[in-house]
GROMACS .gro file of C-alpha atoms in nm:
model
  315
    1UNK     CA    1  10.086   6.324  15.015
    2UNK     CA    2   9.780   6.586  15.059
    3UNK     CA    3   9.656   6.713  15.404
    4UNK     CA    4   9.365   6.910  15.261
    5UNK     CA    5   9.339   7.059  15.589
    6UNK     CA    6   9.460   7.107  15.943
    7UNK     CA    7   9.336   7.140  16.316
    8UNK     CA    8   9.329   7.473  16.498
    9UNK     CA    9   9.661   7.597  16.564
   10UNK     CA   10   9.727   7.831  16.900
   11UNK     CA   11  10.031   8.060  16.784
   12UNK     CA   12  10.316   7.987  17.087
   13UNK     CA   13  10.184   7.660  17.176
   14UNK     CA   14  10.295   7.296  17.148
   15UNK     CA   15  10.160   7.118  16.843
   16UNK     CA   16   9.868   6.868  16.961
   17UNK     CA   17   9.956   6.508  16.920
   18UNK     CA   18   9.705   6.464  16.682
   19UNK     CA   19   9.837   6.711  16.388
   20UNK     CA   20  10.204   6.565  16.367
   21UNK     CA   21  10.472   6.794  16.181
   22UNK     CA   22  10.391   6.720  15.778
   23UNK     CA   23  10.633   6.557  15.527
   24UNK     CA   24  10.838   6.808  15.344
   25UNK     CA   25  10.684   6.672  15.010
   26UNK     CA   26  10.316   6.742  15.168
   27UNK     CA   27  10.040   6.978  15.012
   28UNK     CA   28   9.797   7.150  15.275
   29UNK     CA   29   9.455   7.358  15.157
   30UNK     CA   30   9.505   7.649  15.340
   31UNK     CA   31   9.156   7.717  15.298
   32UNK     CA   32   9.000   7.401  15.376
   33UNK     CA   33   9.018   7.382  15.772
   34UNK     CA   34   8.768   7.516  16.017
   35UNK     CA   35   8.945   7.829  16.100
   36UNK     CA   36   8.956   7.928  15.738
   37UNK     CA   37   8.588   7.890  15.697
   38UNK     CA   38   8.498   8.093  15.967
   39UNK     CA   39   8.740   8.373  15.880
   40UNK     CA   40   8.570   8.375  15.531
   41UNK     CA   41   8.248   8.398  15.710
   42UNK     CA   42   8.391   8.727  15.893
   43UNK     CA   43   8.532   8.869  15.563
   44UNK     CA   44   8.212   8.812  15.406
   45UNK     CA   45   8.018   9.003  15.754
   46UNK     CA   46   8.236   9.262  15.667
   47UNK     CA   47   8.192   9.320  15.295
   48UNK     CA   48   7.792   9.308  15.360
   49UNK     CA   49   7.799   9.539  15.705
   50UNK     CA   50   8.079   9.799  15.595
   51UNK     CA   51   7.977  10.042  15.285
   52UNK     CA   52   8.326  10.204  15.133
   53UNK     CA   53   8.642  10.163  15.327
   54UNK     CA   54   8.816   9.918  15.013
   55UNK     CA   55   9.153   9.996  15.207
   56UNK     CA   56   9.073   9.906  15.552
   57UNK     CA   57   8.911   9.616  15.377
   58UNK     CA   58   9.209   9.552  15.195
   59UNK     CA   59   9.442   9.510  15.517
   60UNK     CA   60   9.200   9.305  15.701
   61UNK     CA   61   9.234   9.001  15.419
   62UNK     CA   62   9.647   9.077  15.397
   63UNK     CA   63   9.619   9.051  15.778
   64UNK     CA   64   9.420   8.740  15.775
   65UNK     CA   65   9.597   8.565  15.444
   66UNK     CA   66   9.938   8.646  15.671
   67UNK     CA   67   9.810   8.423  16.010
   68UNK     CA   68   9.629   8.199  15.722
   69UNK     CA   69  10.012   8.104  15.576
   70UNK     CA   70  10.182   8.117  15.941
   71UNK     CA   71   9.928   7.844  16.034
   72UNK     CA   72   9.991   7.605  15.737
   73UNK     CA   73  10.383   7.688  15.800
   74UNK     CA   74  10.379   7.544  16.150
   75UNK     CA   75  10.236   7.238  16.005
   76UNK     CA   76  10.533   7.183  15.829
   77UNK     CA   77  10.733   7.264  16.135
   78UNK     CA   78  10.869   7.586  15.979
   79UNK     CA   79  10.915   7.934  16.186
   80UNK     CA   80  10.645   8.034  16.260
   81UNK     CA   81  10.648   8.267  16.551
   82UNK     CA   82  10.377   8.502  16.663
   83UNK     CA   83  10.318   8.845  16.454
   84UNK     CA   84  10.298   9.131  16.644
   85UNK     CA   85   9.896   9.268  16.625
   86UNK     CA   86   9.849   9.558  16.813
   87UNK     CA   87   9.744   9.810  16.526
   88UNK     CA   88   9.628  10.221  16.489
   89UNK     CA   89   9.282  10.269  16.353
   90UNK     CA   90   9.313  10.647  16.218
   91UNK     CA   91   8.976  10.822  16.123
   92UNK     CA   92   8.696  11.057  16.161
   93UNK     CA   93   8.416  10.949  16.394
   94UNK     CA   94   8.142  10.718  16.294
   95UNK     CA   95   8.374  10.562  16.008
   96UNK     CA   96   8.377  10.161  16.131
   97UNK     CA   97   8.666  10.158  16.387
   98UNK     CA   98   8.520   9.984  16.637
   99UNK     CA   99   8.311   9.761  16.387
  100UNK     CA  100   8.618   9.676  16.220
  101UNK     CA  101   8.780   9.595  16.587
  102UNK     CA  102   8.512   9.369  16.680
  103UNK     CA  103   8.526   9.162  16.289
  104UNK     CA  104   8.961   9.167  16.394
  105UNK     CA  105   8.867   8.990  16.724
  106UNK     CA  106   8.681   8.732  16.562
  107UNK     CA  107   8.902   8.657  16.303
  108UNK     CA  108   9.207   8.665  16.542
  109UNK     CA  109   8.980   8.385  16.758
  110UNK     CA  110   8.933   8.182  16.475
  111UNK     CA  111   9.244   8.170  16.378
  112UNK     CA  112   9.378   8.097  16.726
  113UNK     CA  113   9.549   8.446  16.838
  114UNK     CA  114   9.305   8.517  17.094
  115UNK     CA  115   9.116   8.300  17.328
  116UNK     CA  116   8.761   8.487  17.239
  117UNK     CA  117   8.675   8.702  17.042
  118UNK     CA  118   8.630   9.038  17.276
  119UNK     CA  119   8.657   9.386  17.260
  120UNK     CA  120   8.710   9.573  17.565
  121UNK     CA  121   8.661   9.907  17.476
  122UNK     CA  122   8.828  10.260  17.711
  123UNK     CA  123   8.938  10.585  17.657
  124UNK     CA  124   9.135  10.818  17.882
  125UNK     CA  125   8.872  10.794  18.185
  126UNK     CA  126   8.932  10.478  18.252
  127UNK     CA  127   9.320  10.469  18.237
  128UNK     CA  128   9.444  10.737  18.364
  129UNK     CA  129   9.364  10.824  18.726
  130UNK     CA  130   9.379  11.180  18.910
  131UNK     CA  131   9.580  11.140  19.204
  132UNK     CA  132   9.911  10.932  19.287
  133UNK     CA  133   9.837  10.581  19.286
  134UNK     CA  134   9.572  10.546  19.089
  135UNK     CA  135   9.648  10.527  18.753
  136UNK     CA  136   9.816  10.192  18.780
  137UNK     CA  137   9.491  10.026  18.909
  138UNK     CA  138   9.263  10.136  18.649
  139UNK     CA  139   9.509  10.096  18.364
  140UNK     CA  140   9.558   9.766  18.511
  141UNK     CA  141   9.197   9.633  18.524
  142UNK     CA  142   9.115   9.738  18.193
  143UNK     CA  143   9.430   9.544  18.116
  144UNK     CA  144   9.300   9.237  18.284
  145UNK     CA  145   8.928   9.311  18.120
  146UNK     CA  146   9.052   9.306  17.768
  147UNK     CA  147   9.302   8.964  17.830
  148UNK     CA  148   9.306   8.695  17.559
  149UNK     CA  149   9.077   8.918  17.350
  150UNK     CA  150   9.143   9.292  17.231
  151UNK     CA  151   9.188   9.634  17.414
  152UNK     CA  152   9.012   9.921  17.209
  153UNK     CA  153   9.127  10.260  17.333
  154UNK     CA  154   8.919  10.539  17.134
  155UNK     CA  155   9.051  10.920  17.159
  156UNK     CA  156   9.408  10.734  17.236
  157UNK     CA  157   9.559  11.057  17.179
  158UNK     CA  158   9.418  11.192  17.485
  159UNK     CA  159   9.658  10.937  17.718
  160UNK     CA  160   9.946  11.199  17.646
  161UNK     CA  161   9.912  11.545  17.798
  162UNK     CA  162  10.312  11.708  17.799
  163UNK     CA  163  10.153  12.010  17.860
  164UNK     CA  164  10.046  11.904  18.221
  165UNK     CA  165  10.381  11.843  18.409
  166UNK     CA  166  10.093  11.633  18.695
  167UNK     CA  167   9.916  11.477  18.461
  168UNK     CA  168   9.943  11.081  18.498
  169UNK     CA  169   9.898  10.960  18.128
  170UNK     CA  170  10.261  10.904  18.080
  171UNK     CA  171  10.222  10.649  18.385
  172UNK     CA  172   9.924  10.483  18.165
  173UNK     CA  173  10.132  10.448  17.860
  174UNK     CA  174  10.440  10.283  18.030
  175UNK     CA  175  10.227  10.019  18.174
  176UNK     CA  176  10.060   9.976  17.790
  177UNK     CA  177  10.417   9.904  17.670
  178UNK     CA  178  10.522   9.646  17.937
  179UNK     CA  179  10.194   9.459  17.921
  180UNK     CA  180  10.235   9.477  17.515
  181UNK     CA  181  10.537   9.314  17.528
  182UNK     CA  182  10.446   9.059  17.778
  183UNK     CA  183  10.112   8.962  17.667
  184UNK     CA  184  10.205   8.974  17.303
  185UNK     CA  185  10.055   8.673  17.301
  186UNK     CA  186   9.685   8.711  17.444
  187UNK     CA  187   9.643   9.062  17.392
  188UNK     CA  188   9.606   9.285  17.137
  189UNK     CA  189   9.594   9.647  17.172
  190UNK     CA  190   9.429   9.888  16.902
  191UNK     CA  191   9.460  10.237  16.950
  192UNK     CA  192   9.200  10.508  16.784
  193UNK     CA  193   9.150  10.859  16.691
  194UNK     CA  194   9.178  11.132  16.431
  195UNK     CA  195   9.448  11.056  16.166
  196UNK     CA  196   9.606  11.401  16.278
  197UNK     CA  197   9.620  11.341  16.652
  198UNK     CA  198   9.702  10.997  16.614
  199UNK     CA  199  10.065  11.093  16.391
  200UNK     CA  200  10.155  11.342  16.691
  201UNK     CA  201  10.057  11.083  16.930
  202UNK     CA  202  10.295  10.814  16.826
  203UNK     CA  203  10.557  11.068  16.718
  204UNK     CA  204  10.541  11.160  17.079
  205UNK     CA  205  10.581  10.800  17.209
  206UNK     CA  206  10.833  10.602  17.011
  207UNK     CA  207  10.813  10.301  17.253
  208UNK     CA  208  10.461  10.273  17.165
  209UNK     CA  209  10.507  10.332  16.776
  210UNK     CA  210  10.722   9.994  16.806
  211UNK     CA  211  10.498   9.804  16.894
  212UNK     CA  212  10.218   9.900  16.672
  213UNK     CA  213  10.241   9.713  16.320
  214UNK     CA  214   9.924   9.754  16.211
  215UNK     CA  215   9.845  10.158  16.084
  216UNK     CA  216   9.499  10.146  15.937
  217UNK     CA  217   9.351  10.482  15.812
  218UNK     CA  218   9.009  10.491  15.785
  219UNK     CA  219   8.871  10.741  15.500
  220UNK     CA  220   8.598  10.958  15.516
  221UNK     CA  221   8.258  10.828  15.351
  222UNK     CA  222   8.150  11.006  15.017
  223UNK     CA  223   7.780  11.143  15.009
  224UNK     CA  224   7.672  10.849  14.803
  225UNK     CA  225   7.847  10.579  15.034
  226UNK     CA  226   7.639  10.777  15.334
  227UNK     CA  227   7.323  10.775  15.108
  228UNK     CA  228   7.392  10.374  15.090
  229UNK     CA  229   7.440  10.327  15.439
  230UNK     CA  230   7.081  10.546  15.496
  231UNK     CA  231   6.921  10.246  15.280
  232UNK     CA  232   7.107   9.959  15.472
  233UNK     CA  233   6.996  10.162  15.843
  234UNK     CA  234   6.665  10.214  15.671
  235UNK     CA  235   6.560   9.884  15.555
  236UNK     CA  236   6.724   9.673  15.892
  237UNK     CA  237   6.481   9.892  16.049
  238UNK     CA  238   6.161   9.806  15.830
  239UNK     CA  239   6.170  10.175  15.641
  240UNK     CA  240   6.221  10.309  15.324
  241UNK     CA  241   6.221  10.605  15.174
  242UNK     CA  242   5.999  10.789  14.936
  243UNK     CA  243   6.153  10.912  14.559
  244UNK     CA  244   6.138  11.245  14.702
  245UNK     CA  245   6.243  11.163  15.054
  246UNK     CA  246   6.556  10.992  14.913
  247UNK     CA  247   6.626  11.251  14.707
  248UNK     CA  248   6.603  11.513  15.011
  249UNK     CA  249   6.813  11.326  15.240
  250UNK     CA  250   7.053  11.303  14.935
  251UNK     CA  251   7.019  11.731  14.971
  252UNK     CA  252   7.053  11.728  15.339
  253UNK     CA  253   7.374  11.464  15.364
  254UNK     CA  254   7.583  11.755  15.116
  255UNK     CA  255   7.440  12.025  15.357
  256UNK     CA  256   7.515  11.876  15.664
  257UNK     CA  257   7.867  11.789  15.567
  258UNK     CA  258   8.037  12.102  15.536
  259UNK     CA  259   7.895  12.199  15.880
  260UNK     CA  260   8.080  12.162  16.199
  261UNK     CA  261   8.077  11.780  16.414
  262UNK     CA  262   7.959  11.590  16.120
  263UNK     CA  263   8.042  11.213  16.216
  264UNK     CA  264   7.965  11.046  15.891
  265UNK     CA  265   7.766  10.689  15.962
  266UNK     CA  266   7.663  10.810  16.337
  267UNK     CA  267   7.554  11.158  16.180
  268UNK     CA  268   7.348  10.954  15.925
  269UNK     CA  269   7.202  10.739  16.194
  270UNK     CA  270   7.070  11.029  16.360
  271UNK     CA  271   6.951  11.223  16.131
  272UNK     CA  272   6.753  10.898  16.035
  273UNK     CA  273   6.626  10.870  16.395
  274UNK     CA  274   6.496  11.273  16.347
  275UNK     CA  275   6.349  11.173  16.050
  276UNK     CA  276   6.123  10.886  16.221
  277UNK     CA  277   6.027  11.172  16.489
  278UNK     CA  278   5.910  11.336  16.225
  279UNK     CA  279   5.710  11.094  16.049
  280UNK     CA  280   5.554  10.972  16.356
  281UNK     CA  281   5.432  11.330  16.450
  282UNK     CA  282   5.278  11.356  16.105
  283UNK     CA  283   5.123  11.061  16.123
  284UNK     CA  284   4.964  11.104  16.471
  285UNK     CA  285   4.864  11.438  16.315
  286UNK     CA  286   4.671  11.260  16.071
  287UNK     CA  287   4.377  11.131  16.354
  288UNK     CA  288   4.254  10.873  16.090
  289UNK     CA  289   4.385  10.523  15.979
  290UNK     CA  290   4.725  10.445  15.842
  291UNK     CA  291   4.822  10.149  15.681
  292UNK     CA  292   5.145   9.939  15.664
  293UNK     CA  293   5.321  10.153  15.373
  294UNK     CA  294   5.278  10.489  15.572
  295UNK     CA  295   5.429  10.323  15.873
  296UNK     CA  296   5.704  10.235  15.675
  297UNK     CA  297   5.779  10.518  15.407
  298UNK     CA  298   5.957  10.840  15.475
  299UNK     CA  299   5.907  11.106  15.285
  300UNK     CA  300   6.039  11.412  15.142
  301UNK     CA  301   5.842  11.641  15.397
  302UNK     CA  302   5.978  11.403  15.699
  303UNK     CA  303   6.342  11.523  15.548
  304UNK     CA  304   6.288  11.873  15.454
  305UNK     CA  305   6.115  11.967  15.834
  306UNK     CA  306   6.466  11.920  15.962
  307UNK     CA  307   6.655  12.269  16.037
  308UNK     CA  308   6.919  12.262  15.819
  309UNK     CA  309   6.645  12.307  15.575
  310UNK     CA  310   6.466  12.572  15.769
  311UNK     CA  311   6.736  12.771  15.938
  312UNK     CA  312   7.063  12.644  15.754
  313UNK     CA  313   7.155  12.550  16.079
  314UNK     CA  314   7.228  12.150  16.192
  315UNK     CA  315   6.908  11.988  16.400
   0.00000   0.00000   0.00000
């Protein structure tokens, strides 16, 4: 007997009438049902999207391939109970955390973990309150914001102050871990920040290291992986570069990485929005006609204008 595929599956909830407990001698296509297709559809959104990053890419699929098989073993009536999600995304700034948190929410949907695919994204500001009393309201409505979908919180590191005897984070956190372990089931919590931070962070809170199964460090992008994502910003945006402005940026991207606040693919993105200020004031400067190429193309004088090229120091 061959079930070459099966109906969407909500982890925790009674099997519909309509997909009946298999034989034990039954084969399933884990890849063949709806869900499946639509995760592959995310997978493939992220290979195209994402430059770099093979390990984060890496745990995404083992995450997926994991709910994949629980599905197909509640089909069978095997144990199947629900994994815990909530996850660390460990990184530098502009390195894909909160892409990679909005491609986890809609593979979690599909898959039947959460009931849409949402990320509710806070930081400290909007957990933690300054006075008695109101801490527990905030942290609470972003709670109820981010139910049956996912609750981001960048700069996570930032909830714990021990250094501040009346500072209210602590409060925050405690609430985090109750509604954790009560929501398991229609909420998952990602916490973000610098890999650093992040290790003295959880160290700090044990309660909250529990419950996190999911540690994924994001890397640093290489000067050719930033280059890459230039083209990809570049050409969504109807631009392209000259040889020689490619090869400047190229020059600029090792400059402007040893100096301080670089953010990888935000730093790139503005940089890239400089650039365009750049090549619009030269070609306003022009007073004459311009066609469609030298709206498009910039070039190595749109690069090499920028200050880091002029005065060594960041624009």
């Amino acid at each position: 007997m061959t079930a070459p595929g099966f109906s969407l599956h909500r982890p925790g909830a009674t099997a519909a009438p309509e997909t009946p407990t298999l034989d034990p001698q039954a084969k399933v296509d884990i890849q063949a049902d709806e869900a499946a297709a639509r995760v592959r559809e995310v997978l493939a959104a992220v290979d195209a999207d994402l430059v770099g990053l093979a390990g984060v890419k890496r745990r995404i699929r083992e995450i997926a391939a994991l709910l994949m098989v629980d599905r197909a073993r509640a089909r069978f009536g095997l144990s199947a109970s629900r994994p815990s999600l909530h996850m660390s995304f460990a990184g530098g700034p502009g390195t894909g955390k909160t892409t990679v948190a909005l491609r986890m929410a809609e593979i979690l949907h599909a898959l039947g973990y959460l009931r849409a695919p949402r990320v509710h994204a806070v930081t400290r500001d909007d957990l933690v309150g300054q006075f008695i009393g109101h801490t527990a309201p905030k942290t609470k409505e972003a709670l109820a914001r981010a139910a049956g979908g996912v609750l981001f919180i960048d700069e996570a590191y930032y909830l714990y102050r021990p250094d501040n005897e009346r500072d209210y984070g602590q409060e925050a956190i405690e609430i985090l871990l109750q509604e954790m372990e009560s929501a398991r089931a229609s909420l998952v919590v990602i916490f973000a920040g610098y890999e650093d931070r992040m290790e003295t962070f959880f160290s700090s809170n044990p309660g909250l290291s529990s419950r996190v199964a999911h540690h994924i460090q994001f890397e640093d992008y290489a000067t050719d992986e930033l280059a890459e994502i230039a083209e990809l910003m570049l050409t969504r945006d109807d631009y392209c570069f000259t040889e020689g402005g490619r090869a400047a940026f190229l020059e600029y991207l090792e400059r402007r990485r040893t100096m301080p606040r670089f953010a990888n693919a935000r730093s790139v993105r503005n940089a890239l929005e400089r650039a365009r200020l750049r090549q619009a004031n030269r070609l306003v400067a022009l007073s004459g006609q311009v066609g469609r190429d030298d709206l498009m193309l910039i070039t190595e004088e749109d690069i090499r204008r920028s200050r880091i090229f002029r005065t060594g120091t960041r624009d």
